[in-house]
Short mmCIF file of C-alpha atoms in Angstrom, two decimals:
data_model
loop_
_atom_site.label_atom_id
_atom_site.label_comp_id
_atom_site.label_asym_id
_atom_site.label_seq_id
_atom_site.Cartn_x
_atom_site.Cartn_y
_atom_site.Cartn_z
CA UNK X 1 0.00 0.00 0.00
CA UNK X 2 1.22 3.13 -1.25
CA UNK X 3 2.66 5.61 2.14
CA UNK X 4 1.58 9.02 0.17
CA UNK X 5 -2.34 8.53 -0.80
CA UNK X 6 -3.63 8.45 -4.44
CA UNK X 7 -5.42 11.92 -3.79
CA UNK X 8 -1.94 13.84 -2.43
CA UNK X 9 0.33 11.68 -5.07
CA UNK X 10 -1.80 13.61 -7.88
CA UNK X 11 -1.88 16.77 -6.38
CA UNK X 12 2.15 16.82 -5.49
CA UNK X 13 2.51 15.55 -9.43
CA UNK X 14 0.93 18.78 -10.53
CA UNK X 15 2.28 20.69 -7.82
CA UNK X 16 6.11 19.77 -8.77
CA UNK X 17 5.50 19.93 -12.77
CA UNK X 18 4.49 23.83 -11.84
CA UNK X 19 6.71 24.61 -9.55
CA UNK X 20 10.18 22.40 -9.50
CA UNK X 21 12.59 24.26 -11.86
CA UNK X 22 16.12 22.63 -11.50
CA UNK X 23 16.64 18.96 -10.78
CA UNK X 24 17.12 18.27 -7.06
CA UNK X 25 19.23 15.31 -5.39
CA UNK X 26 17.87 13.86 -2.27
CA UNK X 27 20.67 11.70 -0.48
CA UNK X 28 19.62 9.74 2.21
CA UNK X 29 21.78 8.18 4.61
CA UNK X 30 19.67 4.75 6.15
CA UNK X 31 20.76 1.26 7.43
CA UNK X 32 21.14 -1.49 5.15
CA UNK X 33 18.21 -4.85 5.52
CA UNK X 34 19.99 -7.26 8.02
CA UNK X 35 18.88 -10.25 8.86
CA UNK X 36 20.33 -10.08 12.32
CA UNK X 37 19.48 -7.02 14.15
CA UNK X 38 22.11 -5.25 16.87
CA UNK X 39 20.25 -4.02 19.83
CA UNK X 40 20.48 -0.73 20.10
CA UNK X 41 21.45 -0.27 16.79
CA UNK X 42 17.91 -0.74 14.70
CA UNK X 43 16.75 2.37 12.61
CA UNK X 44 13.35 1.93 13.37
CA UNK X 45 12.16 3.99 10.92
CA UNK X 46 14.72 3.80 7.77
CA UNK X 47 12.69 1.48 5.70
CA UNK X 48 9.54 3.78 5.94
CA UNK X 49 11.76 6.87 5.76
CA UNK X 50 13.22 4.66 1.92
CA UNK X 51 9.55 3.87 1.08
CA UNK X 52 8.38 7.68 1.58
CA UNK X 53 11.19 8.63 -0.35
CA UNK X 54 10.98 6.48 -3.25
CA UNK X 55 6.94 7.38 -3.95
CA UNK X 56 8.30 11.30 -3.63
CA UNK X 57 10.34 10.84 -5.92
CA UNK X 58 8.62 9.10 -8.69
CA UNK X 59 6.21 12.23 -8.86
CA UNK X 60 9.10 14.03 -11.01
CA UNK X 61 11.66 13.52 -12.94
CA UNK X 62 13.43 16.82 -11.35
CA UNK X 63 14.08 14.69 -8.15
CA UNK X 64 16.24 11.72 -7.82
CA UNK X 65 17.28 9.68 -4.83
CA UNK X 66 20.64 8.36 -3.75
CA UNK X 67 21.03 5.84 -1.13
CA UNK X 68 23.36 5.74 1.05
CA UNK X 69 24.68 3.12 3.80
CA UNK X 70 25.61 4.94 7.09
CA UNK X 71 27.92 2.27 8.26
CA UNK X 72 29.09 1.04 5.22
CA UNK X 73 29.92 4.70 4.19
CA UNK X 74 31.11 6.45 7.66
CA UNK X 75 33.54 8.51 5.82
CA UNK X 76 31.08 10.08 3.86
CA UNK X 77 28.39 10.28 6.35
CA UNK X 78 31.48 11.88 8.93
CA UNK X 79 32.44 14.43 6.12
CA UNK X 80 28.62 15.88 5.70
CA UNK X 81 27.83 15.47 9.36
CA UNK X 82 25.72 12.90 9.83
CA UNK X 83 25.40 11.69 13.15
CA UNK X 84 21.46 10.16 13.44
CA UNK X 85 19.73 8.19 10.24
CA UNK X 86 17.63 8.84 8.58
CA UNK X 87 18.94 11.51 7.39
CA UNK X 88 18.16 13.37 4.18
CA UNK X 89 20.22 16.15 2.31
CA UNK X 90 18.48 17.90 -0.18
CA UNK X 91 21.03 19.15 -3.17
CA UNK X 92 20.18 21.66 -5.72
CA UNK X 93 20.15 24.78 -6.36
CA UNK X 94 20.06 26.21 -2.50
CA UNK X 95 23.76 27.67 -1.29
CA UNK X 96 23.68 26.53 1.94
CA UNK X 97 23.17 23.20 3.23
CA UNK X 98 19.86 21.86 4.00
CA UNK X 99 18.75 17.84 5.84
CA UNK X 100 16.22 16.31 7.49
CA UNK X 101 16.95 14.33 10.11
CA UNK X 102 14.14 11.17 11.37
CA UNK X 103 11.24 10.77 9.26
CA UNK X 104 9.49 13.73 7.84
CA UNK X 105 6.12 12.80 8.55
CA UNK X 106 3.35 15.25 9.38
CA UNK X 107 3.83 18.83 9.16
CA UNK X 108 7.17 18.18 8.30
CA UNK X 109 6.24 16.40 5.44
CA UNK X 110 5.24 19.55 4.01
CA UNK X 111 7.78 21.42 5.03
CA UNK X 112 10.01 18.63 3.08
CA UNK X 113 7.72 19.32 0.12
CA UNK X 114 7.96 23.86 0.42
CA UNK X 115 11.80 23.21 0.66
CA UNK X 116 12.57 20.77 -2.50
CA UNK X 117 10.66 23.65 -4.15
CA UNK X 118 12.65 26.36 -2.94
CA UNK X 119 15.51 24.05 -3.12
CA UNK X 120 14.85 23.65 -6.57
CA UNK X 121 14.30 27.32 -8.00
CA UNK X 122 17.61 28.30 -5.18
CA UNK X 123 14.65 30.80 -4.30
CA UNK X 124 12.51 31.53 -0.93
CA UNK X 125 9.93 33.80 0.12
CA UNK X 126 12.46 35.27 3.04
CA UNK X 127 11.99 39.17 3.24
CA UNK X 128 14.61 40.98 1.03
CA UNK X 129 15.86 42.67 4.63
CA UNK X 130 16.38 39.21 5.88
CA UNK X 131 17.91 37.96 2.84
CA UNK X 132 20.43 41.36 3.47
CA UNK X 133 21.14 40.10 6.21
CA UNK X 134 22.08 36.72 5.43
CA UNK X 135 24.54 37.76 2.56
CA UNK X 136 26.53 39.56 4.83
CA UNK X 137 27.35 36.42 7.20
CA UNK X 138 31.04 35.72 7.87
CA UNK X 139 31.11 32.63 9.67
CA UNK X 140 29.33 29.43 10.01
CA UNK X 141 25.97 28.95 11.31
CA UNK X 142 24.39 25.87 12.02
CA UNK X 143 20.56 26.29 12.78
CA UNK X 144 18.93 22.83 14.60
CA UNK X 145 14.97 23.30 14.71
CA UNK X 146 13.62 20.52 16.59
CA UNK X 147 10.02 19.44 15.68
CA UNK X 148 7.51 16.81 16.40
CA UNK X 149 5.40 15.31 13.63
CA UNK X 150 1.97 16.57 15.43
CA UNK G 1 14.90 28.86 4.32
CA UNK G 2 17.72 30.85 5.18
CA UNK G 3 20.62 27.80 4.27
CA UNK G 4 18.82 27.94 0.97
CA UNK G 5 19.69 32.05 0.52
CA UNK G 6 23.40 31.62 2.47
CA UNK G 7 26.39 29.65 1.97
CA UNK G 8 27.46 30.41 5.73
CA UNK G 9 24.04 28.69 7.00
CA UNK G 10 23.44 24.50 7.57
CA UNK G 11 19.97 24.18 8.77
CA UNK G 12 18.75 20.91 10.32
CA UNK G 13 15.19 19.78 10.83
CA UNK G 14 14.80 17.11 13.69
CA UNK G 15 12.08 14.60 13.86
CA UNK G 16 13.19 14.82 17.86
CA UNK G 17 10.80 11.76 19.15
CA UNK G 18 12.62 9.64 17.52
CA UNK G 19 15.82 10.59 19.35
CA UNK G 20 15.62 10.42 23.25
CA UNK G 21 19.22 11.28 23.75
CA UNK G 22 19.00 14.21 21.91
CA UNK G 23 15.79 15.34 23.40
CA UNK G 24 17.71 15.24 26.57
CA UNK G 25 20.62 16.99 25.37
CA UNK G 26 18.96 19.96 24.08
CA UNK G 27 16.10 19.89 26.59
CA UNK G 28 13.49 20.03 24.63
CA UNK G 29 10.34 20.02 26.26
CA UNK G 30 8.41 21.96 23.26
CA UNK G 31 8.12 22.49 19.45
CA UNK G 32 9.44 23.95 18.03
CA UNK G 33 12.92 24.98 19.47
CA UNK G 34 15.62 25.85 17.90
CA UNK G 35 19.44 25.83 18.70
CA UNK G 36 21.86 27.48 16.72
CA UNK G 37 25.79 27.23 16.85
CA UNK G 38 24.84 25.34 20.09
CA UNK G 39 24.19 28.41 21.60
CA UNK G 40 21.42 30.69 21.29
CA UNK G 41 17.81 28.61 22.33
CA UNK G 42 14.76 29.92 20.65
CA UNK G 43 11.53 28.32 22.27
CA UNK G 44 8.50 28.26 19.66
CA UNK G 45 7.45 29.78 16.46
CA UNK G 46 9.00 33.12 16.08
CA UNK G 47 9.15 36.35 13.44
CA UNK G 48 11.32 36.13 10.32
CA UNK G 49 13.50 39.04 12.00
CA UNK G 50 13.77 37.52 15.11
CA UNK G 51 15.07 34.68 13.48
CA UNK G 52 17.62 36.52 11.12
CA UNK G 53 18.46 38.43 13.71
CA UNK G 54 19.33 35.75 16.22
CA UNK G 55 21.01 33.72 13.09
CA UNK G 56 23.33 36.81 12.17
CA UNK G 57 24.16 37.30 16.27
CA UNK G 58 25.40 33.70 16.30
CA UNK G 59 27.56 34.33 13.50
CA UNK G 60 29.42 37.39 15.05
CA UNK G 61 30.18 35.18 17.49
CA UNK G 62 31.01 31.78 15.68
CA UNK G 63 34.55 31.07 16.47
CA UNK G 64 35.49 30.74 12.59
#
């Protein structure tokens, strides 16, 4: 059964044909099917995070998924930062760096949705005071905003 | 939004249930919060400026 229903799958079809503009990577960093499990080690939700992520996907042919192993690949994982699966990096047009980390379900499905779009066009509908500001940073800044899915 | 618009910005968006340690950690005991460079705490939803503003103060103070 499909995770994203018929109804929304047709409505995010039309809504990325209008609105993506550039193509957009989304790597995702899971754990690789075992047949033994570690305790303490499970990614409880990986495979749903995958599933999600390959029905978003297949709505255009702008995005594209890349999976990656977290243990298998540490050195890659270490060198963008990756700490906690899933994780999800979105690559496209934006200049910064933008990821999701643990399953974006809920509202943070749609924020996963608003930012592949502005990820896409390398646009956003920031205030052109803010985005002032934000060209004048000098150093690093690493934003966390912690959310819930309700 | 604003890692999209700078080069100097990482944003990360944290499906924190799922992560009891971190929860901990960062003491969150409401969405959403948000912790930049580890060290200025913004509890709930707040203004665009507020959020620049707090963004650009944690970068004049970023060691590098």
């Amino acid at each position: 059964m499909a995770i994203i229903p018929q109804q929304d799958q047709e409505y995010l079809k039309g809504l990325f044909a209008e609105k993506l503009e550039h193509p957009v990577m989304l790597r995702f960093y899971t754990q690789r099917q075992s047949v033994l499990s570690v305790p303490g080690q499970e990614c409880g939700t990986c495979s749903d995070t995958h599933a999600l992520l390959n029905e978003l996907v297949a709505l255009s042919d702008k995005l594209t998924l890349e999976v990656h192993d977290f243990v298998a690949e540490q050195e890659q994982a270490k060198a963008e930062g990756i700490e906690e699966i899933p994780a999800i990096v979105l690559e496209g047009q934006n200049k910064g760096t933008v990821r999701f980390i643990g399953v974006p379900a809920g509202y943070e499905f749609a924020t996963l949705i608003e930012d592949l779009i502005d990820v896409s066009r390398g646009t956003t509908s920031l205030q052109p005071s803010s985005r002032e500001v934000l060209v004048t940073l000098e150093k690093p800044v690493h934003i966390k905003v912690f959310v819930t899915p309700t | 939004m604003m890692a999209i618009e700078s080069d100097k910005v990482t944003a990360d968006v944290i499906e924190v249930s799922e992560y009891p340690l971190m929860a901990q950690r960062y003491q969150i005991y409401g969405v959403p919060k948000t912790v930049i460079n580890e060290s200025i705490e913004l509890e709930g939803a707040r203004p665009e400026a507020a959020m620049v503003g707090a963004v650009e103060a944690a970068s004049r103070t970023a060691a590098s």
